PDB file of C-alpha atoms in Angstrom:
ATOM      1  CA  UNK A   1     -19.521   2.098  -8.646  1.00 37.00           C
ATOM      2  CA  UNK A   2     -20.917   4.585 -11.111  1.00 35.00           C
ATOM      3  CA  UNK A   3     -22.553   4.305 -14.345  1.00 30.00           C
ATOM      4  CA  UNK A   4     -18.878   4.237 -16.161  1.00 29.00           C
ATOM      5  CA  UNK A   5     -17.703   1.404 -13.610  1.00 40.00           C
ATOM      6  CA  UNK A   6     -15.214   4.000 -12.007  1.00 44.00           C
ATOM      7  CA  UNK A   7     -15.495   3.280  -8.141  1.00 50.00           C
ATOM      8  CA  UNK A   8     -16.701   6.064  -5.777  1.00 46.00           C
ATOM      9  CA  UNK A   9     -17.696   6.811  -2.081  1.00 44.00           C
ATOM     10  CA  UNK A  10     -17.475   8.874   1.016  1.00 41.00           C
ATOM     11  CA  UNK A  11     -14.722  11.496   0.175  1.00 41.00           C
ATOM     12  CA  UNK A  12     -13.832   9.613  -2.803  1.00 43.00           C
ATOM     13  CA  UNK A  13     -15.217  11.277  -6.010  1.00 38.00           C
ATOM     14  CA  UNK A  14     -15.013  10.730  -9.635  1.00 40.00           C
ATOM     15  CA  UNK A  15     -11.335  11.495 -11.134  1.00 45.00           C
ATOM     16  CA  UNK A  16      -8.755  10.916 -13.426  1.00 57.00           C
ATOM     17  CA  UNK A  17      -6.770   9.219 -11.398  1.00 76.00           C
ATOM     18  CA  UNK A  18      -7.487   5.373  -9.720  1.00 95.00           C
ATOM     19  CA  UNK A  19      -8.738   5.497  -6.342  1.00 97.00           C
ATOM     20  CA  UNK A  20      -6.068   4.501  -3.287  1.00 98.00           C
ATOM     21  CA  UNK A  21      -7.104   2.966  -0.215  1.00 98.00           C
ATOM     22  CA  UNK A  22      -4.785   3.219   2.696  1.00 98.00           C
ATOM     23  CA  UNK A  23      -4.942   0.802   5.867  1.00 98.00           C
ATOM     24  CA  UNK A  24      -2.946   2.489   8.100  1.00 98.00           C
ATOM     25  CA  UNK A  25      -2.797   4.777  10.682  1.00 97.00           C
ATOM     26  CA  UNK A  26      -4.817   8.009   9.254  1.00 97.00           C
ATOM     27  CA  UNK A  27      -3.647  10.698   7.124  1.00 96.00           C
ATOM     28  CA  UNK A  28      -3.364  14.128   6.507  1.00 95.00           C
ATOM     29  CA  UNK A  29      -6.319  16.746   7.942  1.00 93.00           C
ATOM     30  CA  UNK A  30      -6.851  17.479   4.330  1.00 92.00           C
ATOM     31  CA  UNK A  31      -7.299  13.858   2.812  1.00 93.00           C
ATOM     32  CA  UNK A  32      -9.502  12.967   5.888  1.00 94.00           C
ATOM     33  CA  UNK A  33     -12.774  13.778   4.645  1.00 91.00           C
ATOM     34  CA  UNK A  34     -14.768  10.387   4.484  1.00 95.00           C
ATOM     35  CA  UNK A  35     -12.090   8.279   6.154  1.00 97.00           C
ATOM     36  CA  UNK A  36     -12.789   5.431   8.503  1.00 98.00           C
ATOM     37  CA  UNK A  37     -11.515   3.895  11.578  1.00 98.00           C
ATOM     38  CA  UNK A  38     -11.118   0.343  12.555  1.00 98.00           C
ATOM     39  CA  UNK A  39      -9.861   0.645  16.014  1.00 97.00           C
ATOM     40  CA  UNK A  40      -9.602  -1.694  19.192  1.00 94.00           C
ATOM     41  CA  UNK A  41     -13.349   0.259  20.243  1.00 92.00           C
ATOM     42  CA  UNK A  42     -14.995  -0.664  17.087  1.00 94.00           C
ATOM     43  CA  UNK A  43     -15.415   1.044  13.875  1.00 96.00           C
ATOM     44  CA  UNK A  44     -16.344   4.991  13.658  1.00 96.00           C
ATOM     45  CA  UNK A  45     -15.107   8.177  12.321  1.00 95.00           C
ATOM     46  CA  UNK A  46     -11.470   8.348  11.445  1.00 96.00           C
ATOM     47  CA  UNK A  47      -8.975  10.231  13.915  1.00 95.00           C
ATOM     48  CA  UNK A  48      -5.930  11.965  13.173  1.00 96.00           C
ATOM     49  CA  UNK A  49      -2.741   9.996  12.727  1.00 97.00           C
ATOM     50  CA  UNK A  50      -1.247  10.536  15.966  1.00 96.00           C
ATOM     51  CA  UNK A  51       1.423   7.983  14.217  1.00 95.00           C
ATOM     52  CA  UNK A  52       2.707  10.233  11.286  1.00 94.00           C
ATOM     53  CA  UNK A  53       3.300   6.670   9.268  1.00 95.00           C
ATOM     54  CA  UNK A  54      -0.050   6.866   7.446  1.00 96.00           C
ATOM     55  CA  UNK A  55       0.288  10.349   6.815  1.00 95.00           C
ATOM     56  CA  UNK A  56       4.353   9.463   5.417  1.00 93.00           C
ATOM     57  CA  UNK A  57       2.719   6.642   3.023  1.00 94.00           C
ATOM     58  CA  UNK A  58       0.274   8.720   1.786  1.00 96.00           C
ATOM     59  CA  UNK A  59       2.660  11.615   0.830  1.00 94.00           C
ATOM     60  CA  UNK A  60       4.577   9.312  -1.261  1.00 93.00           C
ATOM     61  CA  UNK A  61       1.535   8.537  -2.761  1.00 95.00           C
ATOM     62  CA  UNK A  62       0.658  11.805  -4.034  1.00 95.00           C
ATOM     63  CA  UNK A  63       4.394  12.638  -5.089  1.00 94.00           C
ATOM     64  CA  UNK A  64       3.978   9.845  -7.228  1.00 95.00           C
ATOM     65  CA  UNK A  65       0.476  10.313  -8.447  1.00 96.00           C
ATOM     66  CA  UNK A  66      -0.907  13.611  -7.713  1.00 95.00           C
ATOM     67  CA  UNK A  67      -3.885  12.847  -9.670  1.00 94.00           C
ATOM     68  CA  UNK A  68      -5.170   9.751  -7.359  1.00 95.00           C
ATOM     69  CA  UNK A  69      -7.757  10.101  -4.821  1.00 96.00           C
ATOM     70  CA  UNK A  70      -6.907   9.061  -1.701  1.00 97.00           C
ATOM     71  CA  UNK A  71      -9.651   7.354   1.010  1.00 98.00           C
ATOM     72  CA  UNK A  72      -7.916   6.378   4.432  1.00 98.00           C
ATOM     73  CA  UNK A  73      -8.953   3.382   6.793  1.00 98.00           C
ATOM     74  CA  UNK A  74      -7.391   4.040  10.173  1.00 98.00           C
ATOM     75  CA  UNK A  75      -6.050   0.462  12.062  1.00 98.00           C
ATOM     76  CA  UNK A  76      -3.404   1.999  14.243  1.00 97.00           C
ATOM     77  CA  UNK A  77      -3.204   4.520  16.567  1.00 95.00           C
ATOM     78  CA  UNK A  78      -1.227   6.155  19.042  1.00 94.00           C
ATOM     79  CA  UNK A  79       1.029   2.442  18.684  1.00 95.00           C
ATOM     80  CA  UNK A  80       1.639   0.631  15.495  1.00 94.00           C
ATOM     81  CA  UNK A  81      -0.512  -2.668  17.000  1.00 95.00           C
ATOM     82  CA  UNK A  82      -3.431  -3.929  15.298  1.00 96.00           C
ATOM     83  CA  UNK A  83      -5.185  -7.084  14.312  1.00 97.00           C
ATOM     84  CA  UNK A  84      -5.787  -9.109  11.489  1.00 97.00           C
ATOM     85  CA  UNK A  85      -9.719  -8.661  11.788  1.00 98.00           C
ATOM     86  CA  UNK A  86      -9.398  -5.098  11.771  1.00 98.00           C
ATOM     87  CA  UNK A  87      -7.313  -5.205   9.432  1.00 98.00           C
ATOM     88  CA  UNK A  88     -10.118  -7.181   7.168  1.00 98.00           C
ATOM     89  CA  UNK A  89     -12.788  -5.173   7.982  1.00 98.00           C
ATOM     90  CA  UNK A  90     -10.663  -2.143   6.587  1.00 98.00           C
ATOM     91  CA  UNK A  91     -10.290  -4.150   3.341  1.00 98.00           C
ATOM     92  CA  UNK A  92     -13.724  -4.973   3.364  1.00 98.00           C
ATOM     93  CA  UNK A  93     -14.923  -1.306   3.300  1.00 98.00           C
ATOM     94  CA  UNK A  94     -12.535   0.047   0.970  1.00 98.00           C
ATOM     95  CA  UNK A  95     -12.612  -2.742  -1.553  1.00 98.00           C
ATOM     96  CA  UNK A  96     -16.024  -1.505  -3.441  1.00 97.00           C
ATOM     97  CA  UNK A  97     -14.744   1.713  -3.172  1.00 97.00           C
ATOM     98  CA  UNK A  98     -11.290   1.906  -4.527  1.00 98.00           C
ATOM     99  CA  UNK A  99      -8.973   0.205  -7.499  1.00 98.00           C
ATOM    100  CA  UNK A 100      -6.097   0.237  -5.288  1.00 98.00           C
ATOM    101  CA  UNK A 101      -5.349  -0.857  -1.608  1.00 98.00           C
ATOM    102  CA  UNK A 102      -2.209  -0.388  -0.171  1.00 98.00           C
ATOM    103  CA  UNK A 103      -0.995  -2.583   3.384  1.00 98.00           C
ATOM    104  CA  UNK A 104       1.711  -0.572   4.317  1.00 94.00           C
ATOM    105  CA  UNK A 105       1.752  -3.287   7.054  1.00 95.00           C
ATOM    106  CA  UNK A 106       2.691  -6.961   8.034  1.00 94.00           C
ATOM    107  CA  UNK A 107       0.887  -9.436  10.308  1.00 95.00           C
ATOM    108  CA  UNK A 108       3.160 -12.702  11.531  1.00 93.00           C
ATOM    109  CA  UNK A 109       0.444 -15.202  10.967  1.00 94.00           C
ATOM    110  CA  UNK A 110      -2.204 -16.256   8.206  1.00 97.00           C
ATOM    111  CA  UNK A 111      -5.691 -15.408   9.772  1.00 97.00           C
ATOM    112  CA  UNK A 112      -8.301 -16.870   7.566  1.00 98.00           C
ATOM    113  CA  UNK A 113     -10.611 -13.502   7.792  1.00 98.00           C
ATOM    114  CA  UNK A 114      -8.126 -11.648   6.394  1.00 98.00           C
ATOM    115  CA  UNK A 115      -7.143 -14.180   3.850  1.00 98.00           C
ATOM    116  CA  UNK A 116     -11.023 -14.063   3.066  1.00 98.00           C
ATOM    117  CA  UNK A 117     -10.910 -10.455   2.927  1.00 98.00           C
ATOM    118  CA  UNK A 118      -8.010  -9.954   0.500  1.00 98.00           C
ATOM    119  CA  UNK A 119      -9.457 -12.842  -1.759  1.00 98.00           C
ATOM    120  CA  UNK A 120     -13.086 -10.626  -1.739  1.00 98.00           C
ATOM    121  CA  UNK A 121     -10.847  -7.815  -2.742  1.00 98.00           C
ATOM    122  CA  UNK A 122      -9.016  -9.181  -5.207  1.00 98.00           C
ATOM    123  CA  UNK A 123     -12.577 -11.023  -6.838  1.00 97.00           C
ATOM    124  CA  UNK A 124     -13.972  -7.449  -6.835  1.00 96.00           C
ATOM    125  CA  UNK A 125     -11.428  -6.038  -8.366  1.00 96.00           C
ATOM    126  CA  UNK A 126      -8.640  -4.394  -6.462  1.00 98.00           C
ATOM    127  CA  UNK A 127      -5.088  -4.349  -6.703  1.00 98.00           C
ATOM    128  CA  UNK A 128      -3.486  -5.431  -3.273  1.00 98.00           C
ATOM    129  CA  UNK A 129       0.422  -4.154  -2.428  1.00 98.00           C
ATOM    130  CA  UNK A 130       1.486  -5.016   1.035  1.00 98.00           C
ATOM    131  CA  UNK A 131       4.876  -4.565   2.509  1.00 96.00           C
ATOM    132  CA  UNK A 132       7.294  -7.494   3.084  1.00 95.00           C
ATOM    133  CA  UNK A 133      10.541  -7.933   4.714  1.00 90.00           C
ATOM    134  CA  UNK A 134      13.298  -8.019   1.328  1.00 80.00           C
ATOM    135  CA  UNK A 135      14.943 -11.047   3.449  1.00 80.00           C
ATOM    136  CA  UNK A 136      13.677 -13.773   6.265  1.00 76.00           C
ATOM    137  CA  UNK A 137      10.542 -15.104   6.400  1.00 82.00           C
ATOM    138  CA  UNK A 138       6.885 -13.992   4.789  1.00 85.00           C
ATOM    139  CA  UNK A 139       4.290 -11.796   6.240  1.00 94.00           C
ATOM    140  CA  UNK A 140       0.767 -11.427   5.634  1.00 97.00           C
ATOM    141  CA  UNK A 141      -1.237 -10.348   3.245  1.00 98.00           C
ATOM    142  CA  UNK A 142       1.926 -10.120   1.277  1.00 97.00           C
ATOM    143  CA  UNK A 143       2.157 -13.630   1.415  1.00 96.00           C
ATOM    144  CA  UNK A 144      -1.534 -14.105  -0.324  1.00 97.00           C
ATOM    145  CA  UNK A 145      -2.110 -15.519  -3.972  1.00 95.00           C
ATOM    146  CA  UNK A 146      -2.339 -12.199  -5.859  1.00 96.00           C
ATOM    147  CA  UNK A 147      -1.135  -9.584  -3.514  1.00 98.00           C
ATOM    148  CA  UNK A 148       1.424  -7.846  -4.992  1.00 98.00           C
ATOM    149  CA  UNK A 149       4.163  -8.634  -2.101  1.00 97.00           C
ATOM    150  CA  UNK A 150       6.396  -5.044  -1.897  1.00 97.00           C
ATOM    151  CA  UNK A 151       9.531  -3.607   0.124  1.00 95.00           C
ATOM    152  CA  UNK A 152      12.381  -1.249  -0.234  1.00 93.00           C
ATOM    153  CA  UNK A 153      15.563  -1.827  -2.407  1.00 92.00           C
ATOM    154  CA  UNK A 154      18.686   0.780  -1.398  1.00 89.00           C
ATOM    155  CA  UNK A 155      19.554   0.184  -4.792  1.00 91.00           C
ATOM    156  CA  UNK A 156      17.000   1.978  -6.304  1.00 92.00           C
ATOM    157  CA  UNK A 157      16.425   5.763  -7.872  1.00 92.00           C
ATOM    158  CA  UNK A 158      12.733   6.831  -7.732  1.00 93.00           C
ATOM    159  CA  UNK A 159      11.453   5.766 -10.949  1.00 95.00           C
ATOM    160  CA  UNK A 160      13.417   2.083 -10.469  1.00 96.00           C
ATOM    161  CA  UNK A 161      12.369  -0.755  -9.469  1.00 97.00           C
ATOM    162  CA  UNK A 162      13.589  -4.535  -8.576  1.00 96.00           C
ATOM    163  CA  UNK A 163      12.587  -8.052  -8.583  1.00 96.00           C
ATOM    164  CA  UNK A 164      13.339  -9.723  -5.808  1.00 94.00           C
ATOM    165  CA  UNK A 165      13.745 -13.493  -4.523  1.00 89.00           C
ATOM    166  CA  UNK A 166       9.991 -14.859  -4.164  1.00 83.00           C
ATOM    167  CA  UNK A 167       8.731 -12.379  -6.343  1.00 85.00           C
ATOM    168  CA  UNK A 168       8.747  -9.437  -4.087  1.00 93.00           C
ATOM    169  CA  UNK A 169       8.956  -6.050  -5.918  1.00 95.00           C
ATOM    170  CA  UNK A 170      10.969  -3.623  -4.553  1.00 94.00           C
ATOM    171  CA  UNK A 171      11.687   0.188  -4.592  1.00 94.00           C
ATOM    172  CA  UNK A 172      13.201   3.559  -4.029  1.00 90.00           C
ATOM    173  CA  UNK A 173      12.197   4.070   0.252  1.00 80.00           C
ATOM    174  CA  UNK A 174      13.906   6.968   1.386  1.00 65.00           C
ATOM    175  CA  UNK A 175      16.794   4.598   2.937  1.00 57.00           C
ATOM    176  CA  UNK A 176      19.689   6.144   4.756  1.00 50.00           C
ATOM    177  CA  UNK A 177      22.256   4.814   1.588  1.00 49.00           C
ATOM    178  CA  UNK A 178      20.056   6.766  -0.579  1.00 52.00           C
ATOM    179  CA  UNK A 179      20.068  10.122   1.502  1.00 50.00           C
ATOM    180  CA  UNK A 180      16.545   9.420   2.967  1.00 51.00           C
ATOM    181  CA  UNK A 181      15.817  10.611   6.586  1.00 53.00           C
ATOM    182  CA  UNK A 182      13.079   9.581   9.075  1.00 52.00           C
ATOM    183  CA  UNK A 183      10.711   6.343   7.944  1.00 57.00           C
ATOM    184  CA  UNK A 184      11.903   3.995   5.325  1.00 65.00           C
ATOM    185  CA  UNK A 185      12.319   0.606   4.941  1.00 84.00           C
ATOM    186  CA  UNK A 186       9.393  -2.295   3.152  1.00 91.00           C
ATOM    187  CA  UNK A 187       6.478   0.186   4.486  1.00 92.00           C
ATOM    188  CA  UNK A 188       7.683   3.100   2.363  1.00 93.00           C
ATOM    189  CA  UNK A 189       9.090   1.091  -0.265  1.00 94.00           C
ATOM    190  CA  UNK A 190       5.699  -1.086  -1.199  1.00 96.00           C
ATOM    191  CA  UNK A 191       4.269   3.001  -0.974  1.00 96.00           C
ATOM    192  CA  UNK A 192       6.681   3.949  -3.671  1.00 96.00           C
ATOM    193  CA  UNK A 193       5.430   0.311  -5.313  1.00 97.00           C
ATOM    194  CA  UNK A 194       1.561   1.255  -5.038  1.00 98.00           C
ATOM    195  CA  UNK A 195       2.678   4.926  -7.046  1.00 97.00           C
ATOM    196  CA  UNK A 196       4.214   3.159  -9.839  1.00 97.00           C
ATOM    197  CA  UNK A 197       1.605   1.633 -10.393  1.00 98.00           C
ATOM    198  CA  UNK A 198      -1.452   5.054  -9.596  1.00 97.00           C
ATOM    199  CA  UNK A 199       0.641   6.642 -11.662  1.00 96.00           C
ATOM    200  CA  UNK A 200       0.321   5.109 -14.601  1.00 96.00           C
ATOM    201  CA  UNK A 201      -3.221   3.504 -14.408  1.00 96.00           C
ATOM    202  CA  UNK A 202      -5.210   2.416 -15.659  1.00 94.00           C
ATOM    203  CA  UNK A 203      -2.163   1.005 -18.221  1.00 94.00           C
ATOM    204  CA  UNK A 204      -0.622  -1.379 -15.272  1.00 96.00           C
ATOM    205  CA  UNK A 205      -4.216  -2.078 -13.871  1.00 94.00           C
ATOM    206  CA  UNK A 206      -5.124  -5.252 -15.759  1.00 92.00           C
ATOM    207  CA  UNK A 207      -1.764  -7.630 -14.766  1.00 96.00           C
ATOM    208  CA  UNK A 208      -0.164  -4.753 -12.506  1.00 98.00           C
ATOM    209  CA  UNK A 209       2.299  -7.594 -11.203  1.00 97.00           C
ATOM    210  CA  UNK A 210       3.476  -8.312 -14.317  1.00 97.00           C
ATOM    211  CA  UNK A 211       3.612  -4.493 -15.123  1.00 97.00           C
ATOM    212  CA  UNK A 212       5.739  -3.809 -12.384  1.00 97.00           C
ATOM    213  CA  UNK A 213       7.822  -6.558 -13.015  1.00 96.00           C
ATOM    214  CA  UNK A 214       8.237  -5.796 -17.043  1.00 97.00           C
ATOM    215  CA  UNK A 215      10.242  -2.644 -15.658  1.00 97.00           C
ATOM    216  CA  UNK A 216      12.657  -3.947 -13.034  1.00 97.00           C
ATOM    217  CA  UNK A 217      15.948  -2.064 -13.778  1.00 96.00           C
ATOM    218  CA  UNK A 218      17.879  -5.107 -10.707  1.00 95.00           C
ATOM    219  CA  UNK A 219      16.226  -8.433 -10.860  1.00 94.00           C
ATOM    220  CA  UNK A 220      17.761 -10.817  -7.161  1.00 92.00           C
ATOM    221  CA  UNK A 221      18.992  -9.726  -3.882  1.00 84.00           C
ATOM    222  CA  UNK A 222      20.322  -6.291  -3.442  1.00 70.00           C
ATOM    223  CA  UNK A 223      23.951  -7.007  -1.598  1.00 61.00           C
ATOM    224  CA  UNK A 224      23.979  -4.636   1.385  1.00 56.00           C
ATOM    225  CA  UNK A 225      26.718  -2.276   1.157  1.00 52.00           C
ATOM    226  CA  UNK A 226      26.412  -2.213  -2.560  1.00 47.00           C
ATOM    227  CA  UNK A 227      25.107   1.147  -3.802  1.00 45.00           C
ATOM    228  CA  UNK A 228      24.408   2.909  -6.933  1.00 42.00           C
ATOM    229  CA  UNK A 229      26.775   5.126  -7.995  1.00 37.00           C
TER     230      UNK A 229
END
């Protein structure tokens, strides 16, 4: 961190915006500067996202909040397949660096170094959202103390938001009821979760569950086949 507290690192500078940390597959060539990989070889430079899902989440991010800065740690790559310890070393590194990590991502079973991982986080600072399925069982991190657990709601315009059953937030996802096309779903809906949130910091930064949950516009279970008008 600087002088002022604000947190900064390899292709993450000062700004007015929070700093975003991405675990996910890479990013766009022009928000790769300073990005990191976490891959089954070990840790080294980032590539590019030979996925496109990284590069999807991170372009909601910036619709939302064009003022963040974004830093990328790369766990997947040419399959969505990873681990949970690279998964925690990603959260390691970006943790002193950014005020916001995103998980665009699920894991079926608690591994204790990532639960150790998203508790350093959290203790340093950061604001976890990680995606969750909106029904059926829990996935980790989302299932953590204190991440904010995140997923897609059909129901949902682009500035609206849910509450869901076990206090999952959801959000707008680019779902096929609401006209979306290509990826949607909890991955793109906890993205549209982590912009609510960038793009008004650093005002939903100090209880950012709480914040997110003050503005649910449909609090339970969205009924499938039942669609905004």
């Amino acid at each position: 961190m600087d002088a002022r507290g604000a947190r900064t690192g390899p292709g993450i500078g000062p700004g007015i915006g929070p700093r975003i940390g991405i675990v996910d597959s890479g990013g766009p060539a022009v928000q790769m500067s300073g990005a990191r990989a976490f891959l089954a070889e070990g840790e080294g430079p980032a590539r590019p996202d030979r996925l496109g899902h990284g590069t999807a989440v991170a372009l909601m991010i910036r619709r939302a909040a064009p003022q963040a800065a974004i830093l990328h740690a790369q766990v997947f790559d040419d399959r969505p397949v990873t681990s949970a310890e690279r998964v925690a070393c990603a959260i390691r590194w970006l943790s002193p660096r950014c005020d916001l990590i995103l998980l665009s991502l699920g894991l079926a079973a608690d591994r204790a170094v990532l639960r150790e991982a998203c508790a350093g986080a959290r203790a340093e600072g950061a604001v976890l959202v990680a995606s969750s399925p909106a029904r059926g069982a829990m996935c980790w991190p989302a299932a953590y103390p204190g991440v904010i657990a995140a997923t897609g709601d059909a129901r949902c315009g682009w500035d609206e938001l849910s509450l869901l059953p076990q206090c999952i937030v959801g959000a707008w996802c680019a779902s096929p009821e609401r006209g979306g096309r290509g990826m949607g779903g909890a991955s793109l809906g906890a993205a549209r979760v982590a912009g609510h949130l960038a793009a008004h910091w650093p005002e939903a930064r100090t209880d950012a569950a709480g914040w997110l949950a003050a503005r649910a516009v449909h609090i339970g279970a969205e009924h499938r086949g039942a669609v905004p008008a």
